[in-house]
Structure formats: structure tokens, C-alpha cells
Tab-separated table of C-alpha atoms in Angstrom:
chain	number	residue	atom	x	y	z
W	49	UNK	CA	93.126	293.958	57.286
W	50	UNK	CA	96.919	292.208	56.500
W	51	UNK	CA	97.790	290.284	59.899
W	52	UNK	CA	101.519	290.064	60.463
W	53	UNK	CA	102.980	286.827	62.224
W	54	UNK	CA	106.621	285.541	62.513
W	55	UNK	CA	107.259	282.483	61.197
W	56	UNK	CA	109.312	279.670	62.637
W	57	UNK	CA	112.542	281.341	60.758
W	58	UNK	CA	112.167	284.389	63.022
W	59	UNK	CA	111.249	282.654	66.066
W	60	UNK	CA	114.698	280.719	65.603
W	61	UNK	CA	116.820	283.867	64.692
W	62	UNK	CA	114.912	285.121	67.962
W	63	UNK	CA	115.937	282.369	69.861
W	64	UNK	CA	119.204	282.117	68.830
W	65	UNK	CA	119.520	285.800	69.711
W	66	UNK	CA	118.383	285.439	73.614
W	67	UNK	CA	120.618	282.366	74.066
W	68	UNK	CA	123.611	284.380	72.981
W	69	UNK	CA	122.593	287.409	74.994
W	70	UNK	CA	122.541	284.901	77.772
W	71	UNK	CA	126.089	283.090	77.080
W	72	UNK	CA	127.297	286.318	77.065
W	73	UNK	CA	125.723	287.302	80.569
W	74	UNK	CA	127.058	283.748	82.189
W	75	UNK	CA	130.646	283.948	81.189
W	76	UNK	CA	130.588	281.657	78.197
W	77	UNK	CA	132.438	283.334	75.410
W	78	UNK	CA	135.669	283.599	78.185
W	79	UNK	CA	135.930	279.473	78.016
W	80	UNK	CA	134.969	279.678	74.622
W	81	UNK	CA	138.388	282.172	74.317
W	82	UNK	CA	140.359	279.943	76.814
W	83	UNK	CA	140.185	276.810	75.076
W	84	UNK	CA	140.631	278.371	71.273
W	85	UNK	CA	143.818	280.232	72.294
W	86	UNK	CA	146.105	277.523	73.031
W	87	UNK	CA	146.919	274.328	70.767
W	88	UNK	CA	144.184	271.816	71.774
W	89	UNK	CA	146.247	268.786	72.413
W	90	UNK	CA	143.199	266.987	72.165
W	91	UNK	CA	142.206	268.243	68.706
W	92	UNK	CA	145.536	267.459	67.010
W	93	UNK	CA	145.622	263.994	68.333
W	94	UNK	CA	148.130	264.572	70.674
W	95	UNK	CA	146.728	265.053	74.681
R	234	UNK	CA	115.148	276.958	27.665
R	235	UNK	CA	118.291	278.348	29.592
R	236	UNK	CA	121.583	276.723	29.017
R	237	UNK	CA	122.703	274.939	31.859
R	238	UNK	CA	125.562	276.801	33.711
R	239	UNK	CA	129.413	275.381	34.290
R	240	UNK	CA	129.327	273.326	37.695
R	241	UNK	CA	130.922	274.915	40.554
R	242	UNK	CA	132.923	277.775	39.348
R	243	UNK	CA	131.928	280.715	41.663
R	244	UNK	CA	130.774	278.593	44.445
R	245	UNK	CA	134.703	276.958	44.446
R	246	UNK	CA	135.674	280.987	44.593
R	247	UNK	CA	134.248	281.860	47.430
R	248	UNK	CA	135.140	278.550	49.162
R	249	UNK	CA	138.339	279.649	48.762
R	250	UNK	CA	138.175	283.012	49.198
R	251	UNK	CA	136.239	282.086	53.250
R	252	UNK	CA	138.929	279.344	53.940
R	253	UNK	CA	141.677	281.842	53.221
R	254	UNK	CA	140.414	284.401	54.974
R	255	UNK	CA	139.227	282.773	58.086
R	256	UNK	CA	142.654	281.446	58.069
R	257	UNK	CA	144.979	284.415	57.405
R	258	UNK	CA	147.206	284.389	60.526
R	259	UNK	CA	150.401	283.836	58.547
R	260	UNK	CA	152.762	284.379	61.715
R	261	UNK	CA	150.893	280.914	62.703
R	262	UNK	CA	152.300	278.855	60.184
R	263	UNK	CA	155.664	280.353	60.272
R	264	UNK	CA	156.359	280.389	63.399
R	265	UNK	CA	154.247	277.706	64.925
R	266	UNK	CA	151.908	279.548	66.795
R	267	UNK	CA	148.189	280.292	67.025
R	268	UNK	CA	146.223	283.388	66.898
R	269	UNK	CA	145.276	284.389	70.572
R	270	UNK	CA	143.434	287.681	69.620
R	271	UNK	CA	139.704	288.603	70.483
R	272	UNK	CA	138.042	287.253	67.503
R	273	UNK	CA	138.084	284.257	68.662
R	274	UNK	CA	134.994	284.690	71.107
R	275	UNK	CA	133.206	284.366	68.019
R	276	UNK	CA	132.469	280.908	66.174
R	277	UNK	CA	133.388	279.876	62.335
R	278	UNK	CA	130.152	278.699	60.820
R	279	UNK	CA	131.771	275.425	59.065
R	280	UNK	CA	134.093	273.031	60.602
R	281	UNK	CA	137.274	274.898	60.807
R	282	UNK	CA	139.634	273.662	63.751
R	283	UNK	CA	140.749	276.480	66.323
R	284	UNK	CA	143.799	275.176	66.584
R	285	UNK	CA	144.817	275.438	62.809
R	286	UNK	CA	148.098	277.815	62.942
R	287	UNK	CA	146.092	280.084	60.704
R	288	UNK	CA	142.702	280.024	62.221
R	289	UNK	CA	140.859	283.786	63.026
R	290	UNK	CA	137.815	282.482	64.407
R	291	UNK	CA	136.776	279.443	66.940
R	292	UNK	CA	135.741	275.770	65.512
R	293	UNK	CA	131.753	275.746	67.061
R	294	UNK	CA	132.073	271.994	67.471
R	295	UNK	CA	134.709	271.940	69.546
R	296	UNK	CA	133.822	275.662	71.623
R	297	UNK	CA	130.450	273.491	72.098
R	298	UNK	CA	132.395	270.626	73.996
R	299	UNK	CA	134.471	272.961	75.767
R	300	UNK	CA	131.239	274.961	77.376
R	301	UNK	CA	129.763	271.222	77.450
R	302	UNK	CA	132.250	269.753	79.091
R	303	UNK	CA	133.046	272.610	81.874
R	304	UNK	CA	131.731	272.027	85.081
R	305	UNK	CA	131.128	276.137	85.016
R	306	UNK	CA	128.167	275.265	82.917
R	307	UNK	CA	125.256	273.173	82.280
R	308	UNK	CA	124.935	273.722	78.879
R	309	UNK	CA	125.952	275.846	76.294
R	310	UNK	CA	123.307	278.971	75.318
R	311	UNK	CA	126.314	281.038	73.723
R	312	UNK	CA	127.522	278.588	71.038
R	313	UNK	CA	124.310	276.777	70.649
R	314	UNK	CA	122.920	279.947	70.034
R	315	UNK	CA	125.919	280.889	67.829
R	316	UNK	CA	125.070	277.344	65.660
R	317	UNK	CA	121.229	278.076	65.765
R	318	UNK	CA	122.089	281.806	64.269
R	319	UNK	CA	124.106	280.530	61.176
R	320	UNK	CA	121.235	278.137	60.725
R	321	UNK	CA	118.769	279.967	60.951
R	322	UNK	CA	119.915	282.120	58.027
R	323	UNK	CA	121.795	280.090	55.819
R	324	UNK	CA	120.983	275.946	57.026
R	325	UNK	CA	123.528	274.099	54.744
R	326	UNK	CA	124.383	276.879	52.665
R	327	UNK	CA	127.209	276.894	55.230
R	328	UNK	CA	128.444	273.945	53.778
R	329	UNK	CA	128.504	274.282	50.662
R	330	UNK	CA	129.649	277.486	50.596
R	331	UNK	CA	132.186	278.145	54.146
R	332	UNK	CA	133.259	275.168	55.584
R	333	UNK	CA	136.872	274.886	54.822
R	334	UNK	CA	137.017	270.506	55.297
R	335	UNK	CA	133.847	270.646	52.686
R	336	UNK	CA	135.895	272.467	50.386
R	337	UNK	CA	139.170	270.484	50.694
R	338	UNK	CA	136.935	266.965	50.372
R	339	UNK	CA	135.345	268.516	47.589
R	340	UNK	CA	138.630	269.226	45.732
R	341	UNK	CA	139.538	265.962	46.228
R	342	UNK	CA	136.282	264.533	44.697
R	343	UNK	CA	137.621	266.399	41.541
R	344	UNK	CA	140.269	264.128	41.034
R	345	UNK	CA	139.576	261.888	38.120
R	346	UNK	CA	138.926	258.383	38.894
R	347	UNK	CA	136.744	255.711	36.775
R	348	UNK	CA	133.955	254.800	39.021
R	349	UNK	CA	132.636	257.221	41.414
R	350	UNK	CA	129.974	256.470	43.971
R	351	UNK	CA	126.546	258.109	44.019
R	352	UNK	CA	124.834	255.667	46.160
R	353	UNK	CA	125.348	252.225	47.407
R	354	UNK	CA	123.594	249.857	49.861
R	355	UNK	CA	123.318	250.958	53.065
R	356	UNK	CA	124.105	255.239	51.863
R	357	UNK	CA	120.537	256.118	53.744
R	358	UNK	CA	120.762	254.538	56.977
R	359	UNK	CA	124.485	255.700	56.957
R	360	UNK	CA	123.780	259.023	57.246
R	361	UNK	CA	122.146	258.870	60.187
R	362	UNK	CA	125.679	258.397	61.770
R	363	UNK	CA	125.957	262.426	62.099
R	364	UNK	CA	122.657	262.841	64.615
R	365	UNK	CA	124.429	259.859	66.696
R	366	UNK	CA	127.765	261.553	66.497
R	367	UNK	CA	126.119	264.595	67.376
R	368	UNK	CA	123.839	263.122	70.218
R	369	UNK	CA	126.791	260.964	71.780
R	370	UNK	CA	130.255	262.350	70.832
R	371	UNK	CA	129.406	266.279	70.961
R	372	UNK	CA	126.820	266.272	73.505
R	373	UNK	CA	126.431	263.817	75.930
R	374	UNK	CA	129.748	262.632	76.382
R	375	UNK	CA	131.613	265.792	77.497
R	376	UNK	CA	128.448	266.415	79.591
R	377	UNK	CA	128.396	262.956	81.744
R	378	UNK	CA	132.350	262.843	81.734
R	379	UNK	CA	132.753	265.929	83.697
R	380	UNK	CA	131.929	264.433	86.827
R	381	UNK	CA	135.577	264.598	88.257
R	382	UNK	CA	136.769	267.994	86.315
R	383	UNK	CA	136.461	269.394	82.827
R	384	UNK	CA	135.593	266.430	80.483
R	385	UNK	CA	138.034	266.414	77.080
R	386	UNK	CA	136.062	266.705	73.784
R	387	UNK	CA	135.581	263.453	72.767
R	388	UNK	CA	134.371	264.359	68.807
R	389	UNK	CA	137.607	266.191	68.821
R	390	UNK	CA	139.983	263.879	70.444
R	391	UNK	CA	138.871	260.731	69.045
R	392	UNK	CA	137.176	261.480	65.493
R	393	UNK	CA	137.670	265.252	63.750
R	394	UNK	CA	139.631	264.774	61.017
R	395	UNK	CA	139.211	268.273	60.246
R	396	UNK	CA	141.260	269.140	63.365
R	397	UNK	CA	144.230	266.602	62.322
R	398	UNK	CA	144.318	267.795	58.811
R	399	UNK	CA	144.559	271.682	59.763
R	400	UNK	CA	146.052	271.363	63.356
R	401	UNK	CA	147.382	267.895	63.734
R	402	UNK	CA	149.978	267.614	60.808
R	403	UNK	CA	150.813	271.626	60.929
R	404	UNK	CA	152.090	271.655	64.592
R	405	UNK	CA	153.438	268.018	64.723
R	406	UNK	CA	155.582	268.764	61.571
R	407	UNK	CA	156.747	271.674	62.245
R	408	UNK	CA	157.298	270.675	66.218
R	409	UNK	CA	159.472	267.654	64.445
R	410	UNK	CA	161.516	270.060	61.657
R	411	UNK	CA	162.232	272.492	64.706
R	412	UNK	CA	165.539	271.329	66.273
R	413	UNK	CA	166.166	270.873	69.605
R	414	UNK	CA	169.013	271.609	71.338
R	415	UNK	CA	171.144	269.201	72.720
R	416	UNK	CA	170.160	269.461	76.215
R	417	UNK	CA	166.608	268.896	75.732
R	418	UNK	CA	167.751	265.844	73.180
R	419	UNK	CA	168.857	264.518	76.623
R	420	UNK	CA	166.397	264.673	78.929
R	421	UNK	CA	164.209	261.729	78.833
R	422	UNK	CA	161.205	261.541	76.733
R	423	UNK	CA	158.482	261.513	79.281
R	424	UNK	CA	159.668	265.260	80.687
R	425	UNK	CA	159.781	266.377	77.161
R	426	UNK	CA	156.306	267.975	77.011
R	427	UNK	CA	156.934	269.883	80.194
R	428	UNK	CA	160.025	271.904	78.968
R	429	UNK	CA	160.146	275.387	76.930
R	430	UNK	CA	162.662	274.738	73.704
R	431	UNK	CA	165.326	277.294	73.349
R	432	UNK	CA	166.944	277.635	70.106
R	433	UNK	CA	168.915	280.412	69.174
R	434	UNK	CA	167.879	282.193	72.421
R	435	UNK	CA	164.251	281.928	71.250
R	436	UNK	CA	161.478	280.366	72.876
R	437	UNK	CA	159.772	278.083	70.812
R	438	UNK	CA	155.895	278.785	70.940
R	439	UNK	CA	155.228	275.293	72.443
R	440	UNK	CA	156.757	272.060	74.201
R	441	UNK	CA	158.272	269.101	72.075
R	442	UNK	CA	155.032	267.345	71.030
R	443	UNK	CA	154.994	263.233	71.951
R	444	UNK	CA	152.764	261.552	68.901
R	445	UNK	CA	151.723	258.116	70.072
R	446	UNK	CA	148.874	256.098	69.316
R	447	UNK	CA	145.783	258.474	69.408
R	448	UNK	CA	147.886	260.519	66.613
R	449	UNK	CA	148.031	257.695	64.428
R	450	UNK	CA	144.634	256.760	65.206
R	451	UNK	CA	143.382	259.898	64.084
R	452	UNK	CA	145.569	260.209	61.117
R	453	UNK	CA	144.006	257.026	59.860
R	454	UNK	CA	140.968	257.992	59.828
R	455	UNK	CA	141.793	261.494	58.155
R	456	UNK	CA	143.351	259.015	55.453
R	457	UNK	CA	140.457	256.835	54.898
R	458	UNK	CA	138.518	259.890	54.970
R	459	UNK	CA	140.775	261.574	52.118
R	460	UNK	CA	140.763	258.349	50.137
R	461	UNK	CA	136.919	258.161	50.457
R	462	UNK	CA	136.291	261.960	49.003
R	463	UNK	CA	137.901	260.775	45.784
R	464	UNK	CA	135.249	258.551	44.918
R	465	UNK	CA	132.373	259.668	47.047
R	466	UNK	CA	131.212	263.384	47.197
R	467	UNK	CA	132.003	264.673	50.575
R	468	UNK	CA	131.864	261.364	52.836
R	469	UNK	CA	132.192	263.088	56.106
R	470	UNK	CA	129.437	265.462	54.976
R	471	UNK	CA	126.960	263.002	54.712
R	472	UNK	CA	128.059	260.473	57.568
R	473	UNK	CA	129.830	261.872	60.113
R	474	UNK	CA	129.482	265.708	60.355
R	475	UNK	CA	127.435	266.927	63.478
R	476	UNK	CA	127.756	270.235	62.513
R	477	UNK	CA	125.725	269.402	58.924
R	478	UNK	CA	123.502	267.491	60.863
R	479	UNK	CA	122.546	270.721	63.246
R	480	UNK	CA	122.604	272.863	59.580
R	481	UNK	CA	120.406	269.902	57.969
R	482	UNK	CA	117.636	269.728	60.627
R	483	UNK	CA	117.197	274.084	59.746
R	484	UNK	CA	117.295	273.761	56.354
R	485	UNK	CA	113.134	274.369	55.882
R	486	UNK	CA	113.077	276.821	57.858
R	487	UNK	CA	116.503	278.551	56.977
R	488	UNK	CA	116.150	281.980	55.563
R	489	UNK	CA	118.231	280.682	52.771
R	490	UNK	CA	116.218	278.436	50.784
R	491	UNK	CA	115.760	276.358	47.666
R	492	UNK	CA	112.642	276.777	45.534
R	493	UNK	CA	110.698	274.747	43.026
R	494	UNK	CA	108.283	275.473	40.549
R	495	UNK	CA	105.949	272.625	39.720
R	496	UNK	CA	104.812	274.630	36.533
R	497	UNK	CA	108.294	275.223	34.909
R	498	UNK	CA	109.116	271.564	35.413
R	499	UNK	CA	109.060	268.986	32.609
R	500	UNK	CA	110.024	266.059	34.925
R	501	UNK	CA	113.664	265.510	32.401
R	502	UNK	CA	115.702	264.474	35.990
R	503	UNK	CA	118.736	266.269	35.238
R	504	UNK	CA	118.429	268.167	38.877
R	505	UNK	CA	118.857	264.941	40.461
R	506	UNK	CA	121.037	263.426	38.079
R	507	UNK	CA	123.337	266.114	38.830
R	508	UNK	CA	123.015	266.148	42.873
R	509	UNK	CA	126.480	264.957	44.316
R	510	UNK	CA	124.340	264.361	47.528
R	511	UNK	CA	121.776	262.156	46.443
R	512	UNK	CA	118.629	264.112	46.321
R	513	UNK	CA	116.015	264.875	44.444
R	514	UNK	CA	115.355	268.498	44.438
R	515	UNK	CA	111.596	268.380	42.799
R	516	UNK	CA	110.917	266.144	45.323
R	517	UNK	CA	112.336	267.601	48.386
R	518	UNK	CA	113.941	270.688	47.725
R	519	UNK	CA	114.914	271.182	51.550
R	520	UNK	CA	116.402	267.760	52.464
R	521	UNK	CA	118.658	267.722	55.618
R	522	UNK	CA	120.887	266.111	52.767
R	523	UNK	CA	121.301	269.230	50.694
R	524	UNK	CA	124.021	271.749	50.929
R	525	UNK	CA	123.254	274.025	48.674
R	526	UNK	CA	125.664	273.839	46.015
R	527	UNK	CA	123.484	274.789	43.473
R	528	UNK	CA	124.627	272.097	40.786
R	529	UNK	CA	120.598	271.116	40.266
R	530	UNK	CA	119.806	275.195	39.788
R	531	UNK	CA	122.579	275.537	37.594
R	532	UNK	CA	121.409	272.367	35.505
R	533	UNK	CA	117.307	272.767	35.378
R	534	UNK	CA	116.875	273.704	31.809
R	535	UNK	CA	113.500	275.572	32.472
R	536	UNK	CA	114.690	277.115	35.968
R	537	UNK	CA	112.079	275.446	37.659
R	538	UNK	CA	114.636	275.298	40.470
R	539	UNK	CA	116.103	278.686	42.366
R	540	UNK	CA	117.410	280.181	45.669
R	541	UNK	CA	116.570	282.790	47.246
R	542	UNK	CA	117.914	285.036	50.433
R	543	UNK	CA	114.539	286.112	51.818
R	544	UNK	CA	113.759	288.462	55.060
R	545	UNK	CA	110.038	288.778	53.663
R	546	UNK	CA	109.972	285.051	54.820
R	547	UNK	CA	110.385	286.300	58.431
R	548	UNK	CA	106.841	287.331	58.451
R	549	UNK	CA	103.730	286.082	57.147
R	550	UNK	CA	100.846	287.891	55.909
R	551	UNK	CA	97.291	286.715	56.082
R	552	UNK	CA	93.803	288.546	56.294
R	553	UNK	CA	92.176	289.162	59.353
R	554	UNK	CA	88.870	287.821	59.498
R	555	UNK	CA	86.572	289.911	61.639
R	556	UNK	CA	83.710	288.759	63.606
R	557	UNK	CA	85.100	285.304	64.910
């Protein structure tokens, strides 16, 4: 009988899956939008 | 034996074809402005700076130091998870195949010049640079500065040349070709950045911008990284990148992955002859060091090297032994 186990690639794509999912629930992605819609004075050398 | 294919050629395509279209917002780089539309909660997988007029997508480096350096959060599960995704299925396919500042370096490697370096003393230990940068500039400096606010991104402010080249010289020059109007020309310098330009009874999309000696600072080293790409392959690739070095530590275990078959090989050395990056493919073929450009796949005369785009390597089969 074939036993089926994930391997590490899966676990990661897993893992990267529930830390998203939980980004998502904490708010994350709305700093993430903040800071990328203005210039970043810090990013062009500027601020 | 199979003839060895031209170098590049379709990789270079869709270099171009990402960069251009993960930085279509014309209006930006008319007018001076930035995209501000919802596509930005999402990450570019290469090093492509959010701030570039034409940018679609957040730059993951610098949406890490933002999370990093909020005192909202501890740490960052959304972009780190974001990073780990990309990874996961592609490792450094990203560079050698999305990141826009890869691309542009390795355009500029294609200029001809009579010596160009493959290795020198002190290449190996030199690459470790990118976990450091990583470890100190990404992660653990926005984290310990935030004690009295939101830290600044320190990879950002003090090292990305990425973000001067695609942001930096964009806004300043157009900021400098755009006018002002006499009134503002009056007003001393130090209120400059807190004023709206007017011209033609338009508001301009941002303040005057003051260049002073963090500008220059990071224009130099966007210079001596530009000269360096002309006789090394991708110097910030291999040194400096913290994004390549989070892409580098998934490469064995990437879904997208380079094989090697010890029976087709006849040991001739033209795979590693032909690496930009310094590696030998038969005897690593999924080095941190390798970005998957495909130059030693295209070479092997015997294909004893090829890639492959698995999910069957999600999952691995073995017999059940019963009784134990």
C-alpha cells in the first residue's frame, strides 16, 4: 500500500499560506497599502 | 549530442515583458505620481521599489520594514508569508526571471568590456553580506528602532539602490524640471517641503523635494553598483540582495528546481564554465547562489542538466510496511 506524505515544499507553501491568512486577519496588508501609496521619502533618498 | 542553445534570449523576454508590466502606470511617469490603487496590498516577487512612478505592485523588502518597523506589529506574518510563497514555488527563479534591478544589472553586464570578473579573492565570503543585510538592515533594525514610534526602513533609506534607480532619479528629476512659481521660489528653503506647488492652477502631485546628503549617498552607491554590473554578473545579486538571500535559502526545496543526471554526464565542464554565478551545477545543482538562468541547461551537450515545475514533488510516495 502507496503512503502519501508532504514534503518540506508543501509544508512551506502550507506555511506560507496560514501566515498570510493571519496578516490578513491582524490588519497587515492596510500598512502594507499605507506605506506603498505615497512616495517613500526614505526609499528615494530623500526623508 | 544536442546543440547548445543561444544564451539568454527568452529568459531576457520575459524579463522584460514582467518589468514592463509590473510597471505600467504610465500616468506615474508623466505626471509625477504613483499608483495608489488596491493592487498594491499584494507584494512584487523581485526587488521592484513601490515608489517607482510606474510601479503596480508593493516592493516586499521594503512592505517587510514597514510591518517591521510599526509598533502595530511584532512581526510581519503577511509579507513574510508573501516572501515564503514565491519561494516556495519558484526559490531564485524569481531572480532570474522577475526581478526588474536583476534584469537592468544584467543588461549592463552585456556591455562589452575586456576583462570580466568570474571570481576573485574574497567572492565566497562576500556573499555572505546578503544574510547580514538581511539579519541587520531588514530585520532587526526597524524592529529595535521603533521604540519611540514607527522605525524608518533602514535597507531602504540607507542602501537600495533599486529604490534610487526607479524612484530616486524619476521623482527628483522630474520634481527639479517642474517649475515653480515665483512665490514658492521665495519662500525659504526649509518650508519648501511643506507647501503644495501650483502651476497653471494645478496641483502638483507632491512638495518641492530637498536632495541633500543621503541622496547623494545613495546615488553613489547606485553608481558603483552600475559600474560593478559591467564587469561582474549581477554584483548586488550575489552580495547585497536580502531578498536573493530569503529566495537562496528555498532553493532545495522550491517547487521549481534544477536537475542533474549523473548518467548523461561526461564531466566536459561547460555547465560551470558557463555559470555567470559561479557554480557548479553537477556539483550542487541547488546552490543558494543559483538563479536559475538556465545558461548551464542551455549549454550541457548531453542534457544531463534540466528544470522542472513539479506539484508531484509536493508529495512523496513510499510503501507501507505492515506489521511494524
Amino acid at each position: 500500500m502507496l503512503r502519501v506524505k508532504p514534503t518540506k515544499s508543501a509544508w512551506l507553501i502550507m506555511l506560507s499560506i496560514v501566515l498570510i491568512v493571519i496578516g490578513v486577519y491582524l490588519g497587515e496588508p492596510d500598512t502594507v497599502l499605507r506605506k506603498a501609496i505615497y512616495i517613500c521619502m526614505e526609499c528615494i533618498g530623500i526623508g | 549530442m544536442a546543440k547548445a542553445k543561444k544564451k539568454g534570449g527568452k529568459r531576457h523576454i520575459i524579463q522584460l515583458f514582467f518589468a514592463c508590466i509590473t510597471n505600467s502606470f504610465v500616468t506615474g511617469f508623466v505626471g509625477g505620481k504613483i499608483f495608489r490603487g488596491k493592487l498594491k496590498y499584494i507584494c512584487h516577487p523581485g526587488l521592484n521599489c513601490y515608489s517607482c512612478p510606474g510601479a503596480l505592485l508593493s516592493c516586499p523588502i521594503g512592505s517587510l520594514q514597514a510591518v517591521l518597523g510599526s509598533r502595530s506589529f511584532l512581526f510581519s506574518t503577511y509579507v513574510f508569508g508573501m516572501i515564503l510563497l514565491f519561494g516556495a514555488l519558484l526559490g531564485r527563479m524569481v531572480c532570474g526571471f522577475l526581478c526588474p534591478f536583476g534584469f537592468v544589472q544584467e543588461l549592463l553586464y552585456k556591455i562589452p568590456f575586456k576583462k570580466k570578473i568570474k571570481t576573485f579573492k574574497g567572492d565566497k565570503p562576500l556573499r555572505r553580506l546578503k544574510y547580514i543585510v538581511l539579519v541587520v538592515l531588514v530585520i532587526a533594525l526597524p524592529m529595535l528602532l521603533k521604540t519611540s514610534g514607527d522605525s524608518s526602513p533602514v535597507y531602504c533609506k540607507y542602501l537600495c539602490p533599486a529604490g534610487t534607480l526607479e524612484a530616486g532619479i524619476p521623482h527628483v528629476t522630474y520634481d527639479k524640471l517642474a517649475k515653480p512659481p515665483a512665490l514658492v521660489n521665495a519662500l525659504p528653503e526649509g518650508s519648501l517641503p511643506a507647501v503644495n506647488l501650483i502651476k497653471g492652477g494645478v496641483e502638483l502631485s507632491q512638495p518641492k523635494l530637498k536632495t541633500g546628503w543621503l541622496f547623494l549617498w545613495k546615488l553613489s552607491i547606485l553608481i558603483v553598483i552600475v559600474l560593478l554590473s559591467i564587469f561582474i554578473y549581477r554584483p548586488f545579486c550575489k552580495y547585497l540582495c536580502p531578498l536573493g538571500a530569503i529566495y537562496g535559502i528555498m532553493n532545495p526545496v522550491a517547487l521549481y528546481r534544477l536537475n542533474f543526471n549523473k548518467d548523461k554526464c561526461i564531466s566536459c565542464g561547460i555547465c560551470a564554465k558557463r555559470c555567470n554565478m559561479g557554480i557548479d551545477p553537477t556539483k550542487n545543482a541547488n546552490s543558494a547562489e543559483c538563479v536559475r538562468c538556465k545558461d548551464c541547461v542551455n549549454a550541457c551537450p548531453t542534457g544531463a542538466l534540466s528544470t522542472s515545475f513539479s506539484l508531484d514533488s509536493l508529495v512523496c510516495k513510499s510503501a507501507e510496511r505492515k506489521g511494524i
